[in-house]
Coordinates of C-alpha atoms and ligand atoms in Angstrom, one line a residue:
X1 CA 122.9 -15.8 124.6
X2 CA 125.8 -15.8 127.1
X3 CA 128.6 -18.1 126.0
X4 CA 130.4 -19.8 128.8
X5 CA 133.6 -19.0 127.0
X6 CA 134.3 -16.5 124.4
X7 CA 133.9 -17.8 120.9
X8 CA 135.3 -15.6 118.1
X9 CA 133.1 -15.7 115.1
X10 CA 134.2 -16.1 111.4
X11 CA 137.2 -18.3 112.1
X12 CA 137.8 -20.6 109.1
X13 CA 137.4 -24.3 109.9
X14 CA 140.5 -26.3 109.2
X15 CA 139.5 -29.9 108.3
X16 CA 142.8 -31.7 108.4
X17 CA 146.1 -31.4 110.2
X18 CA 147.7 -29.8 107.1
X19 CA 145.0 -27.2 106.9
X20 CA 145.3 -26.6 110.7
X21 CA 149.0 -25.9 110.4
X22 CA 148.4 -23.6 107.5
X23 CA 145.6 -21.9 109.5
X24 CA 147.9 -21.5 112.6
X25 CA 150.6 -20.0 110.5
X26 CA 148.2 -17.5 109.0
X27 CA 147.1 -16.4 112.5
X28 CA 150.7 -16.2 113.5
X29 CA 151.6 -14.1 110.5
X30 CA 148.9 -11.6 111.5
X31 CA 150.9 -10.9 114.6
X32 CA 149.1 -12.5 117.6
X33 CA 146.6 -15.2 118.3
X34 CA 143.9 -15.6 120.9
X35 CA 144.7 -18.9 122.5
X36 CA 143.0 -18.8 125.9
X37 CA 140.2 -17.2 127.6
X38 CA 138.0 -17.7 130.7
X39 CA 135.4 -15.9 132.6
X40 CA 136.7 -14.1 135.7
X41 CA 133.6 -13.3 137.7
X42 CA 132.0 -14.0 134.3
X43 CA 133.6 -11.0 132.8
X44 CA 135.2 -12.2 129.6
X45 CA 138.9 -12.0 129.6
X46 CA 140.9 -12.8 126.5
X47 CA 144.5 -13.8 126.8
X48 CA 146.6 -12.9 123.8
X49 CA 149.8 -14.8 123.2
X50 CA 152.5 -14.1 120.8
X51 CA 152.6 -15.4 117.3
X52 CA 155.6 -17.5 118.2
X53 CA 153.7 -19.3 121.0
X54 CA 150.8 -20.0 118.6
X55 CA 153.3 -21.5 116.1
X56 CA 154.9 -23.6 118.9
X57 CA 151.6 -25.0 120.0
X58 CA 151.0 -28.6 118.9
X59 CA 148.3 -29.4 116.4
X60 CA 145.2 -29.5 118.5
X61 CA 142.9 -31.1 116.0
X62 CA 142.4 -34.7 115.2
X63 CA 144.8 -36.4 112.9
X64 CA 144.9 -36.7 109.1
X65 CA 141.6 -38.8 109.0
X66 CA 139.9 -36.0 111.0
X67 CA 138.6 -38.5 113.6
X68 CA 139.0 -37.3 117.2
X69 CA 140.1 -40.2 119.4
X70 CA 138.9 -40.2 123.0
X71 CA 140.3 -42.0 126.1
X72 CA 138.2 -42.4 129.3
X73 CA 140.0 -42.3 132.6
X74 CA 137.7 -43.2 135.5
X75 CA 135.0 -45.5 134.1
X76 CA 132.3 -45.0 136.7
X77 CA 128.8 -43.6 136.4
X78 CA 129.7 -40.1 135.2
X79 CA 132.8 -41.1 133.1
X80 CA 130.5 -43.6 131.2
X81 CA 127.9 -40.8 130.8
X82 CA 130.5 -38.3 129.6
X83 CA 131.9 -40.9 127.1
X84 CA 128.3 -41.5 125.8
X85 CA 128.0 -37.7 125.4
X86 CA 131.3 -37.5 123.6
X87 CA 130.3 -40.3 121.2
X88 CA 126.9 -38.5 120.6
X89 CA 128.3 -35.2 119.2
X90 CA 127.1 -34.4 115.7
X91 CA 130.1 -32.4 114.6
X92 CA 132.4 -34.9 113.0
X93 CA 133.8 -38.4 113.5
X94 CA 134.8 -39.3 117.1
X95 CA 135.8 -42.6 118.5
X96 CA 136.5 -44.1 122.0
X97 CA 139.9 -45.9 121.8
X98 CA 141.2 -46.5 125.3
X99 CA 139.9 -46.8 128.9
X100 CA 141.6 -46.8 132.3
X101 CA 140.4 -47.4 135.9
X102 CA 141.7 -48.8 139.1
X103 CA 139.0 -51.4 139.2
X104 CA 138.6 -54.1 136.5
X105 CA 134.8 -54.5 137.2
X106 CA 134.2 -50.8 136.8
X107 CA 136.0 -50.7 133.4
X108 CA 134.1 -53.8 132.2
X109 CA 130.8 -52.4 133.3
X110 CA 131.4 -49.2 131.5
X111 CA 132.6 -50.9 128.3
X112 CA 129.6 -53.1 128.2
X113 CA 127.2 -50.2 129.0
X114 CA 128.7 -48.1 126.1
X115 CA 128.8 -51.0 123.7
X116 CA 125.0 -51.0 123.3
X117 CA 124.2 -47.7 121.7
X118 CA 127.7 -46.6 120.9
X119 CA 129.4 -49.7 119.5
X120 CA 130.0 -48.2 116.1
X121 CA 132.1 -45.4 117.6
X122 CA 134.2 -47.7 119.8
X123 CA 137.5 -49.3 119.1
X124 CA 138.8 -50.4 122.5
X125 CA 140.5 -53.8 122.2
X126 CA 141.7 -55.6 125.4
X127 CA 145.2 -54.1 125.0
X128 CA 143.8 -50.6 125.3
X129 CA 142.0 -51.3 128.6
X130 CA 144.2 -50.4 131.5
X131 CA 143.9 -51.1 135.2
X132 CA 145.9 -49.6 138.0
X133 CA 147.2 -46.2 139.3
X134 CA 149.2 -45.8 136.1
X135 CA 146.2 -46.7 133.8
X136 CA 145.7 -43.0 133.1
X137 CA 149.2 -42.8 131.6
X138 CA 148.7 -45.8 129.4
X139 CA 145.2 -44.6 128.3
X140 CA 146.6 -41.2 127.3
X141 CA 149.7 -42.8 125.7
X142 CA 147.1 -44.4 123.3
X143 CA 146.1 -41.0 122.0
X144 CA 147.7 -38.5 119.6
X145 CA 148.2 -34.9 120.4
X146 CA 145.0 -33.1 119.7
X147 CA 142.7 -36.0 120.8
X148 CA 140.5 -35.7 124.0
X149 CA 140.9 -37.4 127.3
X150 CA 138.0 -37.6 129.8
X151 CA 139.1 -37.3 133.5
X152 CA 136.2 -38.6 135.6
X153 CA 137.9 -40.1 138.6
X154 CA 137.2 -38.7 142.1
X155 CA 138.6 -35.1 142.0
X156 CA 141.7 -35.8 144.2
X157 CA 143.4 -37.2 141.1
X158 CA 142.4 -34.4 138.8
X159 CA 145.7 -32.4 138.9
X160 CA 147.8 -35.5 138.5
X161 CA 145.9 -36.6 135.4
X162 CA 145.6 -33.1 134.0
X163 CA 149.4 -32.6 134.3
X164 CA 150.0 -35.6 132.2
X165 CA 147.4 -34.7 129.6
X166 CA 149.1 -31.3 129.1
X167 CA 152.5 -33.1 128.7
X168 CA 150.9 -35.3 126.0
X169 CA 149.3 -32.3 124.2
X170 CA 145.8 -33.6 124.8
X171 CA 142.5 -31.7 124.9
X172 CA 140.7 -32.5 128.1
X173 CA 137.2 -32.9 129.5
X174 CA 137.4 -33.0 133.3
X175 CA 134.6 -33.5 135.8
X176 CA 133.8 -31.2 138.7
X177 CA 135.0 -30.5 141.4
X178 CA 138.4 -30.0 140.0
X179 CA 140.1 -29.4 143.4
X180 CA 139.1 -30.0 147.1
X181 CA 141.8 -28.0 148.9
X182 CA 144.0 -24.9 148.7
X183 CA 147.4 -26.4 147.6
X184 CA 145.9 -28.4 144.7
X185 CA 143.8 -25.3 143.6
X186 CA 147.0 -23.3 143.3
X187 CA 148.5 -26.2 141.3
X188 CA 145.5 -26.4 139.0
X189 CA 145.6 -22.7 138.3
X190 CA 149.2 -23.0 137.2
X191 CA 148.4 -26.0 135.1
X192 CA 145.5 -24.1 133.5
X193 CA 148.1 -21.5 132.3
X194 CA 150.3 -24.4 130.9
X195 CA 147.3 -25.8 129.0
X196 CA 146.6 -22.3 127.5
X197 CA 150.2 -21.9 126.4
X198 CA 149.8 -25.2 124.5
X199 CA 146.5 -24.1 123.0
X200 CA 144.7 -27.1 124.5
X201 CA 141.0 -27.0 124.9
X202 CA 139.7 -27.9 128.4
X203 CA 136.1 -28.3 129.4
X204 CA 135.0 -28.6 133.1
X205 CA 131.9 -30.6 133.9
X206 CA 129.9 -27.7 135.4
X207 CA 127.4 -28.4 132.7
X208 CA 124.7 -25.9 134.0
X209 CA 126.9 -23.1 132.5
X210 CA 126.2 -24.6 129.1
X211 CA 122.4 -24.7 129.6
X212 CA 120.8 -22.4 127.1
X213 CA 117.9 -21.6 129.4
X214 CA 120.2 -20.5 132.2
X215 CA 122.3 -18.5 129.7
X216 CA 119.0 -16.7 128.8
X217 CA 118.3 -16.1 132.4
X218 CA 121.8 -14.8 133.1
X219 CA 121.4 -12.2 130.3
X220 CA 118.0 -11.1 131.7
X221 CA 119.5 -10.7 135.2
X222 CA 122.4 -8.8 133.9
X223 CA 120.0 -6.6 131.9
X224 CA 118.4 -5.7 135.3
X225 CA 115.1 -7.5 134.8
X226 CA 115.0 -8.6 138.5
X227 CA 116.8 -5.4 139.7
X228 CA 119.9 -5.6 142.0
X229 CA 120.5 -9.1 143.3
X230 CA 120.4 -9.0 147.1
X231 CA 119.9 -12.6 148.2
X232 CA 120.4 -15.9 146.5
X233 CA 119.4 -19.3 148.0
X234 CA 120.4 -22.8 147.0
X235 CA 119.1 -26.2 148.4
X236 CA 120.4 -29.7 148.0
X237 CA 118.4 -31.6 150.5
X238 CA 117.5 -35.3 150.1
X239 CA 118.1 -38.7 151.6
X240 CA 121.5 -40.5 151.7
X241 CA 123.1 -40.5 148.2
X242 CA 126.2 -41.8 146.5
X243 CA 128.8 -43.1 148.9
X244 CA 128.3 -40.3 151.4
X245 CA 127.6 -42.7 154.3
X246 CA 130.1 -45.5 155.0
X247 CA 130.3 -48.1 157.8
X248 CA 133.7 -49.6 158.8
X249 CA 135.8 -51.1 156.1
X250 CA 135.2 -54.8 155.7
X251 CA 138.2 -57.0 156.6
X252 CA 140.5 -58.1 153.9
X253 CA 140.0 -55.1 151.6
X254 CA 142.7 -52.6 150.7
X255 CA 142.1 -49.4 152.8
X256 CA 143.2 -47.3 149.8
X257 CA 140.9 -48.9 147.3
X258 CA 138.0 -49.1 149.7
X259 CA 138.2 -45.3 150.3
X260 CA 138.4 -44.7 146.6
X261 CA 135.4 -46.8 146.0
X262 CA 133.5 -44.8 148.7
X263 CA 135.0 -41.4 147.8
X264 CA 132.1 -39.3 148.9
X265 CA 132.9 -40.4 152.4
X266 CA 136.4 -39.1 152.5
X267 CA 137.4 -35.4 152.3
X268 CA 140.8 -36.1 150.7
X269 CA 139.1 -37.9 147.8
X270 CA 136.1 -35.7 147.0
X271 CA 135.7 -32.9 149.5
X272 CA 132.9 -35.1 150.9
X273 CA 129.3 -34.8 150.0
X274 CA 129.5 -31.0 150.4
X275 CA 131.9 -30.5 147.5
X276 CA 130.6 -33.2 145.4
X277 CA 126.9 -32.5 145.8
X278 CA 126.6 -28.7 146.3
X279 CA 129.1 -27.3 143.8
X280 CA 126.6 -27.0 140.9
X281 CA 124.0 -25.0 142.9
X282 CA 126.7 -22.8 144.4
X283 CA 128.2 -22.3 141.0
X284 CA 125.0 -21.4 139.2
X285 CA 124.1 -18.9 141.9
X286 CA 127.5 -17.2 141.7
X287 CA 127.2 -17.2 137.9
X288 CA 123.9 -15.3 138.1
X289 CA 125.4 -12.9 140.7
X290 CA 128.4 -12.5 138.3
X291 CA 130.8 -12.7 141.2
X292 CA 132.5 -15.1 143.6
X293 CA 131.8 -14.6 147.3
X294 CA 134.6 -13.1 149.4
X295 CA 133.8 -15.0 152.6
X296 CA 131.7 -17.7 154.3
X297 CA 130.4 -18.6 157.7
X298 CA 128.6 -21.9 158.2
X299 CA 127.3 -24.5 160.5
X300 CA 126.4 -28.2 160.3
X301 CA 126.4 -31.3 162.4
X302 CA 126.2 -35.1 162.7
X303 CA 122.9 -36.3 164.0
X304 CA 121.8 -39.9 163.2
X305 CA 125.1 -41.6 162.5
X306 CA 124.3 -45.2 163.4
X307 CA 127.4 -47.2 162.5
X308 CA 128.6 -44.8 159.9
X309 CA 132.2 -43.7 160.2
X310 CA 132.6 -41.3 157.1
X311 CA 133.8 -37.7 157.5
X312 CA 130.6 -36.0 156.4
X313 CA 128.1 -33.9 158.4
X314 CA 124.4 -34.8 157.9
X315 CA 123.4 -31.2 157.3
X316 CA 125.1 -27.9 156.4
X317 CA 124.0 -24.2 156.3
X318 CA 126.3 -21.7 154.7
X319 CA 126.0 -17.9 154.5
X320 CA 128.3 -16.6 151.7
X321 CA 128.9 -12.9 151.5
X322 CA 129.7 -11.1 148.2
X323 CA 131.9 -8.0 148.0
X324 CA 128.8 -5.8 147.7
X325 CA 127.3 -7.3 150.8
X326 CA 124.8 -9.5 149.0
X327 CA 124.3 -13.0 150.4
X328 CA 124.1 -16.5 149.1
X329 CA 122.5 -19.0 151.6
X330 CA 123.2 -22.7 150.9
X331 CA 121.3 -25.5 152.6
X332 CA 122.5 -29.1 152.3
X333 CA 121.0 -32.1 154.1
X334 CA 121.4 -35.8 153.6
X335 CA 118.6 -37.1 155.8
X336 CA 115.5 -39.2 155.0
X337 CA 112.1 -38.2 156.2
X338 CA 112.7 -34.5 155.9
X339 CA 111.5 -31.9 153.3
X340 CA 113.5 -32.4 150.1
X341 CA 114.5 -29.6 147.8
X342 CA 117.1 -29.4 145.0
X343 CA 116.9 -25.9 143.5
X344 CA 118.4 -22.4 143.3
X345 CA 116.8 -18.9 143.5
X346 CA 118.0 -15.3 143.0
X347 CA 116.1 -12.5 144.7
X348 CA 116.5 -9.0 143.2
X349 CA 115.1 -5.6 144.2
X350 CA 112.4 -6.0 141.4
X351 CA 111.7 -9.7 141.4
X352 CA 112.6 -13.3 141.9
X353 CA 114.4 -15.6 139.5
X354 CA 114.2 -19.4 139.8
X355 CA 117.6 -20.5 138.5
X356 CA 116.8 -24.2 138.7
X357 CA 113.7 -26.0 140.0
X358 CA 114.4 -29.6 140.7
X359 CA 117.8 -31.2 140.1
X360 CA 120.1 -29.9 137.3
X361 CA 117.9 -30.4 134.3
X362 CA 115.4 -29.4 133.1
X363 CA 116.1 -26.1 134.8
X364 CA 112.6 -24.7 134.3
X365 CA 114.0 -21.2 135.0
X366 CA 111.5 -18.4 135.4
X367 CA 111.2 -14.8 136.6
X368 CA 108.5 -13.5 138.8
X369 CA 107.7 -9.8 139.4
X370 CA 107.9 -9.3 143.2
X371 CA 109.1 -12.0 145.6
X372 CA 106.2 -14.4 145.7
X373 CA 106.2 -17.5 143.5
X374 CA 102.6 -17.3 142.2
X375 CA 101.7 -18.1 138.6
X376 CA 100.0 -14.8 138.0
X377 CA 103.3 -13.0 138.7
X378 CA 105.4 -15.0 136.2
X379 CA 106.9 -12.5 133.7
X380 CA 109.3 -15.0 131.8
X381 CA 109.7 -18.7 131.8
X382 CA 111.8 -21.2 130.0
X383 CA 110.3 -23.0 126.9
X384 CA 109.1 -26.5 127.6
X385 CA 111.9 -28.4 125.8
X386 CA 115.3 -27.9 127.2
X387 CA 118.4 -29.4 125.5
X388 CA 120.4 -31.6 127.8
X389 CA 123.3 -29.6 129.3
X390 CA 125.5 -32.7 129.6
X391 CA 125.3 -33.0 125.8
X392 CA 125.7 -29.3 125.2
X393 CA 129.0 -29.1 127.1
X394 CA 130.4 -31.8 124.8
X395 CA 129.0 -30.1 121.6
X396 CA 130.7 -26.9 122.8
X397 CA 134.1 -28.6 123.6
X398 CA 134.3 -30.5 120.3
X399 CA 133.3 -27.4 118.4
X400 CA 136.2 -25.6 120.0
X401 CA 138.6 -28.5 119.2
X402 CA 137.5 -28.7 115.6
X403 CA 137.4 -25.0 114.9
X404 CA 140.4 -24.0 117.1
X405 CA 138.3 -21.7 119.3
X406 CA 139.7 -20.5 122.6
X407 CA 138.4 -22.8 125.3
X408 CA 139.7 -23.2 128.8
X409 CA 137.2 -23.5 131.7
X410 CA 139.8 -24.5 134.3
X411 CA 140.2 -21.2 136.1
X412 CA 136.4 -20.9 136.5
X413 CA 136.3 -24.6 137.6
X414 CA 139.0 -24.0 140.2
X415 CA 137.2 -20.9 141.5
X416 CA 133.9 -22.7 141.8
X417 CA 135.7 -25.6 143.6
X418 CA 137.4 -23.1 145.9
X419 CA 134.2 -21.3 146.8
X420 CA 132.6 -24.6 147.5
X421 CA 135.6 -25.7 149.7
X422 CA 135.4 -22.3 151.5
X423 CA 131.8 -23.1 152.7
X424 CA 132.7 -26.6 153.6
X425 CA 135.8 -25.4 155.6
X426 CA 133.7 -22.8 157.4
X427 CA 131.2 -25.4 158.5
X428 CA 133.9 -27.9 159.5
X429 CA 136.0 -25.5 161.5
X430 CA 133.3 -23.2 162.8
X431 CA 135.4 -20.2 161.6
X432 CA 134.8 -17.4 159.0
X433 CA 136.7 -18.5 155.9
X434 CA 137.6 -16.0 153.2
X435 CA 138.3 -16.8 149.5
X436 CA 141.9 -15.9 150.1
X437 CA 142.1 -18.1 153.2
X438 CA 140.9 -21.0 151.2
X439 CA 143.2 -20.3 148.2
X440 CA 146.2 -19.9 150.5
X441 CA 145.4 -22.8 152.9
X442 CA 148.4 -25.0 153.4
X443 CA 146.5 -28.2 154.2
X444 CA 146.9 -30.5 151.3
X445 CA 144.6 -33.4 152.1
X446 CA 146.5 -36.1 150.1
X447 CA 150.1 -35.3 149.2
X448 CA 151.9 -37.8 147.1
X449 CA 148.9 -39.0 145.0
X450 CA 151.0 -39.0 141.9
X451 CA 153.1 -41.9 143.1
X452 CA 150.3 -44.2 144.5
X453 CA 150.5 -47.9 143.7
X454 CA 148.0 -50.7 144.5
X455 CA 150.1 -51.4 147.7
X456 CA 150.3 -47.8 148.9
X457 CA 148.8 -46.7 152.3
X458 CA 145.6 -44.7 152.1
X459 CA 146.0 -40.9 152.6
X460 CA 143.7 -41.2 155.6
X461 CA 144.1 -43.9 158.3
X462 CA 141.5 -45.3 160.6
X463 CA 142.3 -45.7 164.3
X464 CA 142.4 -49.0 166.1
X465 CA 138.6 -49.0 166.3
X466 CA 138.2 -48.4 162.5
X467 CA 137.2 -44.7 163.0
X468 CA 138.5 -41.8 160.9
X469 CA 139.2 -38.2 162.1
X470 CA 136.2 -36.0 161.7
X471 CA 135.6 -32.3 161.6
X472 CA 135.1 -30.8 165.1
X473 CA 134.0 -27.1 164.7
X474 CA 135.4 -24.9 167.5
X475 CA 137.9 -27.6 168.5
X476 CA 139.8 -28.2 165.3
X477 CA 139.8 -24.6 164.0
X478 CA 142.6 -24.4 161.5
X479 CA 142.1 -27.5 159.5
X480 CA 139.1 -29.7 158.7
X481 CA 140.3 -32.8 160.5
Ligands
NAD1 N1 128.6 -33.1 136.4 C1 127.8 -33.9 137.1 O1 126.6 -33.7 137.2 C2 128.4 -35.1 137.8 C3 127.6 -36.2 138.1 C4 128.2 -37.3 138.8 C5 129.5 -37.3 139.1 N2 130.3 -36.2 138.7 C6 131.7 -36.2 139.0 O2 132.4 -37.2 138.3 C7 133.4 -37.8 139.1 C8 133.2 -39.3 139.2 O3 132.0 -39.5 139.9 P1 131.1 -40.8 139.6 O4 129.8 -40.6 140.2 O5 131.2 -41.2 138.2 O6 131.9 -41.9 140.6 P2 132.2 -43.4 140.3 O7 132.7 -44.0 141.5 O8 131.0 -44.0 139.7 O9 133.3 -43.4 139.2 C9 134.7 -43.0 139.5 C10 135.5 -44.0 138.7 O10 136.9 -43.6 138.8 C11 137.7 -44.8 139.1 N3 138.9 -44.3 139.7 C12 139.1 -43.9 141.0 N4 140.4 -43.5 141.1 C13 141.0 -43.7 140.0 C14 142.4 -43.5 139.5 N5 143.3 -43.0 140.3 N6 142.7 -43.9 138.2 C15 141.7 -44.4 137.4 N7 140.4 -44.6 137.8 C16 140.1 -44.3 139.1 C17 136.8 -45.6 140.0 O11 137.2 -46.9 140.1 C18 135.4 -45.4 139.3 O12 135.2 -46.4 138.3 C19 133.4 -37.0 140.4 O13 134.3 -35.9 140.4 C20 132.0 -36.5 140.5 O14 131.8 -35.3 141.3 C21 129.8 -35.2 138.1

């Protein structure tokens, strides 16, 4: 099976901080230690650091009692789900000890939701529940080095929160996307290196990469079982979802908090529905191709807007091109009454692979000989029972923390986020956008997020009619709005 990150075998398992320090010294004495690795175009790349750096790294395991403490920053739907996955790992004691959000009601709802099934693994008294734009700091201050913080706010805040987690010596689970523009992508790549230097373990919520069935499929594709990959296709087409559509802000509400609560509507907060919804399908296709595309051209438009004033298009079509000329076509639509599809496919010279069939899980991956999806041509299919990839990504992260395995998914997460932004920018500007254009883009959607307070102005302002700037392909050609 293809591991999403390299996991050296035969590493002894330190159980306590003392054993960990002894273990680290032993590695250091041997001359060098592997403390970071990531897949670059899925080719495994190990980064060796010096023995001195390994010694200087903080203890990355849980404290003397061997319990890993967890803090949740961003107590919404996914943050609550990620915390539930964290508290469901089987490999050793783990406990939720702090929570932070900008909305009291979100934190309360999350706490109550988790308190049902997971009460025994929770110790979050009132004085470790934090509200406000500095809640992330207070929640992380409640942890010890080597504990885990979950970053599940809208992605705009990811680099701010990740930076503080690194300063505090914390291991991290962060949700996708991890960036939505060029400047913050460059910042996150630099932070990824800082985290590696400190031997911190960082998981990124592209959980499909942890799906065992897709890992099997990846190996079969790399073995040539569908021949050379020529075309990939991904679809995320359904009715309105999340907060992708927004009407004008109600009077009396803070513009900043309203935009945050409707983050799929605003490009600065989320990259819009494009980045938030399509990244998984784009990422799983690029994984199977074992490469990132070098450029994108795209189209899209706004059709039935009604009173909605968000920045999204209602539909998107992207043609990504890989370095070998192969194509990935991505279709996104948020429109009721149309054909719905939520799936990814890879066409090779010998056959067709279904990467995912309907939503993220179960993947129901399969391979057909030839290009027609008929049962008689199935040559391999996933077994009926598929483990939940949202749980697998946590099992893998905690395993890496407990057993000091190299684990840093940030570079791959940034690359997936960038490739997604590249398609979005191509649609929004009407221009061909290369990977390098996106990476080097100077348009930072929301500078100054690190110093927001409850009274700050929103990064995007409405005009006198309550309307926000929207993408205008062919008119606004160098930035998305
Ligand atoms: N991997 C997946 O399949 C998956 C699924 C859903 C969401 N997500 C990702 O998870 C993230 C959150 O999405 P969601 O659906 O849970 O949204 P959500 O609105 O339900 O939750 C986000 C939470 O973060 C809080 N928040 C916002 N800004 C904050 C800040 N600066 N400090 C502290 N708290 C803050 C919000 O109040 C809210 O409670 C997004 O990046 C999204 O793309 C991933």
